[in-house]
Amino acid sequence: MRAVLRWTAVGAGLLLVLTAGLCLASYRKFSANITTDKAAEQVLAGYAAQRPPALVPQAWNILVMGADGADGAAGEEPGAEADAAVLLHLSADRTRATAVGVPRGLRVGVPGCHRPGGGTAPAAYEPFAAAFRAGGAACSIRAFEQLSGVRVDHHLVVDVPRFGRIADAVGGGSGDGPGDPRGDLLRALSGAARGGGSLAHPARLFGLLDSATSAITADPGLSSLPALYGLAGTLRRLPADRVTLVTLPTAPGAGDVLRRTAADRLFAALRADRPLRPAPDP
């Protein structure tokens, strides 16, 4: 669940803002660093009639995508392809959270999407990651909603290479090895957020937060430090047994094919804001 760790690292980094006691000028700078994705909001507004309804309005579904162009198609700009995505579900009463991993190679029906540079990418049955390459966050959201029937309320896009550099800066260990470098990053940031570690020096902390906030693109509802801090704080308050991490079930021996019956049970629980039950063996 690399993408789950990546998103949590974002939240942990933002929690540092309060710990650091930053001045108002710094606060404004970091808020301005966060990119607001108004384009996706406009595109989605044009497809309002086709989108699934929010059956439990107080619950939140947030699609988190990691932009990583390092292994994208030839000729693509850095960040042009999305890494594995996560659908983060927060219950209406904010007592539960579920993170559902969406493998980048999972084959789904990608709708026809407007290309950021103009023109339209035709509808196709292809890996989920292709949706982001075809039409950015809006296309990924539409593809996920079409697959699941789950309404996506908000979205975040994280610049993965930038967070890799942050891992180096905090000594999280982003080199090759048996561990997950993004897991190392999470541990480093979480330790600093609790008031200590190698980031106690204000100048170093300032540089980290400058890089971290610059690596985030969000919809208008989440593109501010108060909104992201509130979201991170909600997750931080949840006990471990109230947070469920799952990955969309795929057919044995065919990791790119969705196991539809099991997935439909999961999607139905998300739509109705019900806790997930253990899935029966396939």
GROMACS .gro file of C-alpha atoms in nm:
model
  282
    1MET     CA    1   0.000   0.000   0.000
    2ARG     CA    2   0.270   0.250  -0.103
    3ALA     CA    3   0.011   0.510  -0.196
    4VAL     CA    4  -0.152   0.487   0.149
    5LEU     CA    5   0.186   0.557   0.310
    6ARG     CA    6   0.250   0.837   0.066
    7TRP     CA    7  -0.078   1.009   0.152
    8THR     CA    8  -0.025   0.961   0.524
    9ALA     CA    9   0.320   1.116   0.486
   10VAL     CA   10   0.154   1.424   0.340
   11GLY     CA   11  -0.073   1.445   0.643
   12ALA     CA   12   0.213   1.394   0.886
   13GLY     CA   13   0.415   1.664   0.713
   14LEU     CA   14   0.130   1.909   0.745
   15LEU     CA   15   0.096   1.831   1.114
   16LEU     CA   16   0.444   1.979   1.152
   17VAL     CA   17   0.302   2.324   1.085
   18LEU     CA   18   0.141   2.346   1.426
   19THR     CA   19   0.440   2.193   1.604
   20ALA     CA   20   0.676   2.444   1.449
   21GLY     CA   21   0.483   2.752   1.562
   22LEU     CA   22   0.542   2.918   1.226
   23CYS     CA   23   0.484   3.289   1.173
   24LEU     CA   24   0.192   3.422   0.969
   25ALA     CA   25   0.414   3.501   0.669
   26SER     CA   26   0.536   3.140   0.655
   27TYR     CA   27   0.181   3.012   0.691
   28ARG     CA   28   0.071   3.222   0.395
   29LYS     CA   29   0.365   3.105   0.189
   30PHE     CA   30   0.294   2.738   0.252
   31SER     CA   31  -0.076   2.786   0.179
   32ALA     CA   32   0.013   2.955  -0.150
   33ASN     CA   33   0.239   2.660  -0.240
   34ILE     CA   34  -0.055   2.421  -0.261
   35THR     CA   35  -0.193   2.409  -0.616
   36THR     CA   36  -0.571   2.435  -0.648
   37ASP     CA   37  -0.707   2.208  -0.921
   38LYS     CA   38  -0.987   2.422  -1.060
   39ALA     CA   39  -0.963   2.258  -1.401
   40ALA     CA   40  -1.076   1.919  -1.271
   41GLU     CA   41  -1.367   2.083  -1.090
   42GLN     CA   42  -1.481   2.249  -1.413
   43VAL     CA   43  -1.455   1.926  -1.611
   44LEU     CA   44  -1.649   1.728  -1.352
   45ALA     CA   45  -1.921   1.994  -1.343
   46GLY     CA   46  -1.984   1.921  -1.710
   47TYR     CA   47  -2.054   1.556  -1.627
   48ALA     CA   48  -2.267   1.622  -1.317
   49ALA     CA   49  -2.566   1.430  -1.450
   50GLN     CA   50  -2.356   1.120  -1.514
   51ARG     CA   51  -2.189   1.105  -1.173
   52PRO     CA   52  -2.315   0.877  -0.892
   53PRO     CA   53  -2.506   1.044  -0.608
   54ALA     CA   54  -2.364   1.082  -0.258
   55LEU     CA   55  -2.589   0.850  -0.058
   56VAL     CA   56  -2.445   0.961   0.278
   57PRO     CA   57  -2.356   1.330   0.226
   58GLN     CA   58  -2.162   1.368   0.552
   59ALA     CA   59  -1.923   1.085   0.459
   60TRP     CA   60  -1.618   1.176   0.251
   61ASN     CA   61  -1.453   0.986  -0.031
   62ILE     CA   62  -1.114   1.130  -0.128
   63LEU     CA   63  -0.923   0.993  -0.428
   64VAL     CA   64  -0.549   1.027  -0.362
   65MET     CA   65  -0.317   0.995  -0.663
   66GLY     CA   66   0.061   0.996  -0.674
   67ALA     CA   67   0.194   1.166  -0.987
   68ASP     CA   68   0.514   0.993  -1.097
   69GLY     CA   69   0.648   1.029  -1.449
   70ALA     CA   70   0.969   0.838  -1.389
   71ASP     CA   71   0.841   0.525  -1.556
   72GLY     CA   72   0.581   0.679  -1.782
   73ALA     CA   73   0.551   0.639  -2.153
   74ALA     CA   74   0.825   0.773  -2.377
   75GLY     CA   75   0.784   1.141  -2.446
   76GLU     CA   76   0.565   1.208  -2.142
   77GLU     CA   77   0.654   1.496  -1.913
   78PRO     CA   78   0.757   1.414  -1.554
   79GLY     CA   79   0.446   1.362  -1.345
   80ALA     CA   80   0.236   1.274  -1.650
   81GLU     CA   81   0.146   0.930  -1.519
   82ALA     CA   82  -0.025   0.840  -1.194
   83ASP     CA   83   0.110   0.587  -0.951
   84ALA     CA   84  -0.129   0.351  -0.770
   85ALA     CA   85  -0.424   0.548  -0.631
   86VAL     CA   86  -0.605   0.521  -0.298
   87LEU     CA   87  -0.970   0.593  -0.223
   88LEU     CA   88  -0.982   0.725   0.133
   89HIS     CA   89  -1.328   0.691   0.290
   90LEU     CA   90  -1.410   0.881   0.610
   91SER     CA   91  -1.732   0.778   0.782
   92ALA     CA   92  -2.000   1.040   0.837
   93ASP     CA   93  -1.938   1.042   1.214
   94ARG     CA   94  -1.559   1.048   1.160
   95THR     CA   95  -1.507   0.740   1.377
   96ARG     CA   96  -1.383   0.513   1.095
   97ALA     CA   97  -1.158   0.537   0.792
   98THR     CA   98  -1.104   0.295   0.505
   99ALA     CA   99  -0.822   0.323   0.251
  100VAL     CA  100  -0.883   0.124  -0.066
  101GLY     CA  101  -0.582   0.072  -0.290
  102VAL     CA  102  -0.646   0.087  -0.665
  103PRO     CA  103  -0.363  -0.090  -0.852
  104ARG     CA  104  -0.229   0.120  -1.139
  105GLY     CA  105  -0.239  -0.182  -1.369
  106LEU     CA  106  -0.602  -0.271  -1.296
  107ARG     CA  107  -0.788  -0.275  -1.628
  108VAL     CA  108  -1.099  -0.057  -1.620
  109GLY     CA  109  -1.330   0.121  -1.858
  110VAL     CA  110  -1.177   0.468  -1.899
  111PRO     CA  111  -1.433   0.716  -2.037
  112GLY     CA  112  -1.358   0.959  -2.314
  113CYS     CA  113  -1.173   1.245  -2.145
  114HIS     CA  114  -1.063   1.596  -2.232
  115ARG     CA  115  -0.685   1.613  -2.272
  116PRO     CA  116  -0.518   1.894  -2.070
  117GLY     CA  117  -0.351   2.024  -2.389
  118GLY     CA  118  -0.668   2.008  -2.598
  119GLY     CA  119  -0.862   1.741  -2.780
  120THR     CA  120  -1.028   1.430  -2.642
  121ALA     CA  121  -0.888   1.089  -2.553
  122PRO     CA  122  -1.129   0.817  -2.671
  123ALA     CA  123  -1.295   0.578  -2.429
  124ALA     CA  124  -1.095   0.259  -2.382
  125TYR     CA  125  -1.052  -0.050  -2.166
  126GLU     CA  126  -0.703  -0.005  -2.024
  127PRO     CA  127  -0.500   0.021  -1.700
  128PHE     CA  128  -0.636   0.262  -1.441
  129ALA     CA  129  -0.315   0.468  -1.454
  130ALA     CA  130  -0.389   0.551  -1.818
  131ALA     CA  131  -0.687   0.762  -1.710
  132PHE     CA  132  -0.460   1.016  -1.540
  133ARG     CA  133  -0.232   1.029  -1.843
  134ALA     CA  134  -0.531   1.083  -2.071
  135GLY     CA  135  -0.713   1.354  -1.880
  136GLY     CA  136  -0.559   1.424  -1.540
  137ALA     CA  137  -0.739   1.394  -1.207
  138ALA     CA  138  -1.085   1.450  -1.355
  139CYS     CA  139  -1.046   1.150  -1.584
  140SER     CA  140  -0.921   0.929  -1.300
  141ILE     CA  141  -1.218   1.035  -1.087
  142ARG     CA  142  -1.466   0.957  -1.363
  143ALA     CA  143  -1.303   0.619  -1.428
  144PHE     CA  144  -1.319   0.528  -1.058
  145GLU     CA  145  -1.679   0.644  -1.022
  146GLN     CA  146  -1.777   0.447  -1.332
  147LEU     CA  147  -1.605   0.138  -1.191
  148SER     CA  148  -1.744   0.163  -0.837
  149GLY     CA  149  -2.057   0.375  -0.827
  150VAL     CA  150  -1.888   0.560  -0.537
  151ARG     CA  151  -1.905   0.938  -0.549
  152VAL     CA  152  -1.564   1.103  -0.515
  153ASP     CA  153  -1.601   1.417  -0.304
  154HIS     CA  154  -1.242   1.542  -0.305
  155HIS     CA  155  -0.906   1.458  -0.457
  156LEU     CA  156  -0.535   1.503  -0.389
  157VAL     CA  157  -0.241   1.460  -0.627
  158VAL     CA  158   0.104   1.418  -0.472
  159ASP     CA  159   0.435   1.470  -0.655
  160VAL     CA  160   0.612   1.145  -0.567
  161PRO     CA  161   0.967   1.237  -0.684
  162ARG     CA  162   0.956   1.550  -0.467
  163PHE     CA  163   0.862   1.343  -0.163
  164GLY     CA  164   1.149   1.111  -0.242
  165ARG     CA  165   1.384   1.407  -0.213
  166ILE     CA  166   1.222   1.502   0.118
  167ALA     CA  167   1.295   1.150   0.243
  168ASP     CA  168   1.664   1.209   0.170
  169ALA     CA  169   1.652   1.546   0.349
  170VAL     CA  170   1.508   1.401   0.672
  171GLY     CA  171   1.727   1.092   0.664
  172GLY     CA  172   1.433   0.865   0.590
  173GLY     CA  173   1.639   0.640   0.369
  174SER     CA  174   1.512   0.657   0.011
  175GLY     CA  175   1.780   0.441  -0.140
  176ASP     CA  176   1.740   0.089  -0.265
  177GLY     CA  177   1.684  -0.179  -0.005
  178PRO     CA  178   1.434  -0.425   0.133
  179GLY     CA  179   1.224  -0.155   0.300
  180ASP     CA  180   0.970   0.078   0.139
  181PRO     CA  181   1.131   0.424   0.115
  182ARG     CA  182   0.793   0.589   0.150
  183GLY     CA  183   0.738   0.391   0.469
  184ASP     CA  184   1.071   0.531   0.592
  185LEU     CA  185   0.951   0.878   0.500
  186LEU     CA  186   0.631   0.826   0.696
  187ARG     CA  187   0.822   0.721   1.005
  188ALA     CA  188   1.059   1.018   0.981
  189LEU     CA  189   0.782   1.272   0.939
  190SER     CA  190   0.565   1.116   1.207
  191GLY     CA  191   0.851   1.131   1.456
  192ALA     CA  192   0.911   1.499   1.380
  193ALA     CA  193   0.540   1.574   1.409
  194ARG     CA  194   0.551   1.441   1.764
  195GLY     CA  195   0.805   1.705   1.858
  196GLY     CA  196   1.164   1.605   1.802
  197GLY     CA  197   1.403   1.434   1.566
  198SER     CA  198   1.646   1.590   1.323
  199LEU     CA  199   1.398   1.855   1.207
  200ALA     CA  200   1.404   2.062   1.525
  201HIS     CA  201   1.608   2.334   1.353
  202PRO     CA  202   1.361   2.597   1.220
  203ALA     CA  203   1.546   2.657   0.892
  204ARG     CA  204   1.549   2.288   0.806
  205LEU     CA  205   1.184   2.251   0.899
  206PHE     CA  206   1.095   2.551   0.684
  207GLY     CA  207   1.265   2.389   0.384
  208LEU     CA  208   1.081   2.062   0.439
  209LEU     CA  209   0.741   2.226   0.463
  210ASP     CA  210   0.815   2.443   0.161
  211SER     CA  211   0.890   2.132  -0.046
  212ALA     CA  212   0.604   1.926   0.098
  213THR     CA  213   0.332   2.182   0.035
  214SER     CA  214   0.469   2.251  -0.314
  215ALA     CA  215   0.420   1.881  -0.393
  216ILE     CA  216   0.044   1.887  -0.335
  217THR     CA  217  -0.237   1.959  -0.580
  218ALA     CA  218  -0.591   1.948  -0.443
  219ASP     CA  219  -0.948   2.037  -0.530
  220PRO     CA  220  -1.073   2.373  -0.396
  221GLY     CA  221  -1.222   2.207  -0.088
  222LEU     CA  222  -0.885   2.072   0.028
  223SER     CA  223  -0.631   2.317  -0.115
  224SER     CA  224  -0.554   2.503   0.206
  225LEU     CA  225  -0.349   2.429   0.517
  226PRO     CA  226  -0.653   2.441   0.749
  227ALA     CA  227  -0.841   2.188   0.534
  228LEU     CA  228  -0.547   1.950   0.502
  229TYR     CA  229  -0.452   1.992   0.865
  230GLY     CA  230  -0.809   1.911   0.967
  231LEU     CA  231  -0.808   1.601   0.748
  232ALA     CA  232  -0.473   1.483   0.886
  233GLY     CA  233  -0.590   1.551   1.240
  234THR     CA  234  -0.906   1.343   1.187
  235LEU     CA  235  -0.697   1.045   1.080
  236ARG     CA  236  -0.443   1.093   1.356
  237ARG     CA  237  -0.717   1.077   1.622
  238LEU     CA  238  -0.849   0.742   1.496
  239PRO     CA  239  -0.725   0.435   1.683
  240ALA     CA  240  -0.554   0.171   1.471
  241ASP     CA  241  -0.848  -0.068   1.492
  242ARG     CA  242  -1.075   0.194   1.332
  243VAL     CA  243  -0.862   0.228   1.018
  244THR     CA  244  -0.899  -0.041   0.750
  245LEU     CA  245  -0.647  -0.084   0.467
  246VAL     CA  246  -0.753  -0.297   0.171
  247THR     CA  247  -0.674  -0.331  -0.197
  248LEU     CA  248  -0.933  -0.387  -0.466
  249PRO     CA  249  -0.963  -0.766  -0.507
  250THR     CA  250  -0.827  -0.907  -0.831
  251ALA     CA  251  -0.853  -1.251  -0.986
  252PRO     CA  252  -0.587  -1.502  -0.874
  253GLY     CA  253  -0.305  -1.509  -1.127
  254ALA     CA  254  -0.447  -1.206  -1.306
  255GLY     CA  255  -0.366  -0.898  -1.103
  256ASP     CA  256  -0.507  -0.667  -1.368
  257VAL     CA  257  -0.860  -0.816  -1.364
  258LEU     CA  258  -1.110  -0.711  -1.097
  259ARG     CA  259  -1.281  -0.987  -0.896
  260ARG     CA  260  -1.621  -0.835  -0.950
  261THR     CA  261  -1.836  -1.004  -0.684
  262ALA     CA  262  -1.596  -0.925  -0.400
  263ALA     CA  263  -1.537  -0.573  -0.532
  264ASP     CA  264  -1.910  -0.504  -0.555
  265ARG     CA  265  -1.951  -0.592  -0.187
  266LEU     CA  266  -1.675  -0.349  -0.100
  267PHE     CA  267  -1.819  -0.073  -0.318
  268ALA     CA  268  -2.168  -0.124  -0.169
  269ALA     CA  269  -2.027  -0.084   0.183
  270LEU     CA  270  -1.848   0.238   0.085
  271ARG     CA  271  -2.160   0.383  -0.078
  272ALA     CA  272  -2.371   0.306   0.230
  273ASP     CA  273  -2.096   0.412   0.476
  274ARG     CA  274  -2.091   0.067   0.637
  275PRO     CA  275  -1.788  -0.096   0.803
  276LEU     CA  276  -1.617  -0.353   0.583
  277ARG     CA  277  -1.664  -0.719   0.672
  278PRO     CA  278  -1.397  -0.983   0.608
  279ALA     CA  279  -1.434  -1.116   0.255
  280PRO     CA  280  -1.491  -1.491   0.206
  281ASP     CA  281  -1.216  -1.690   0.039
  282PRO     CA  282  -1.240  -1.685  -0.342
   0.00000   0.00000   0.00000
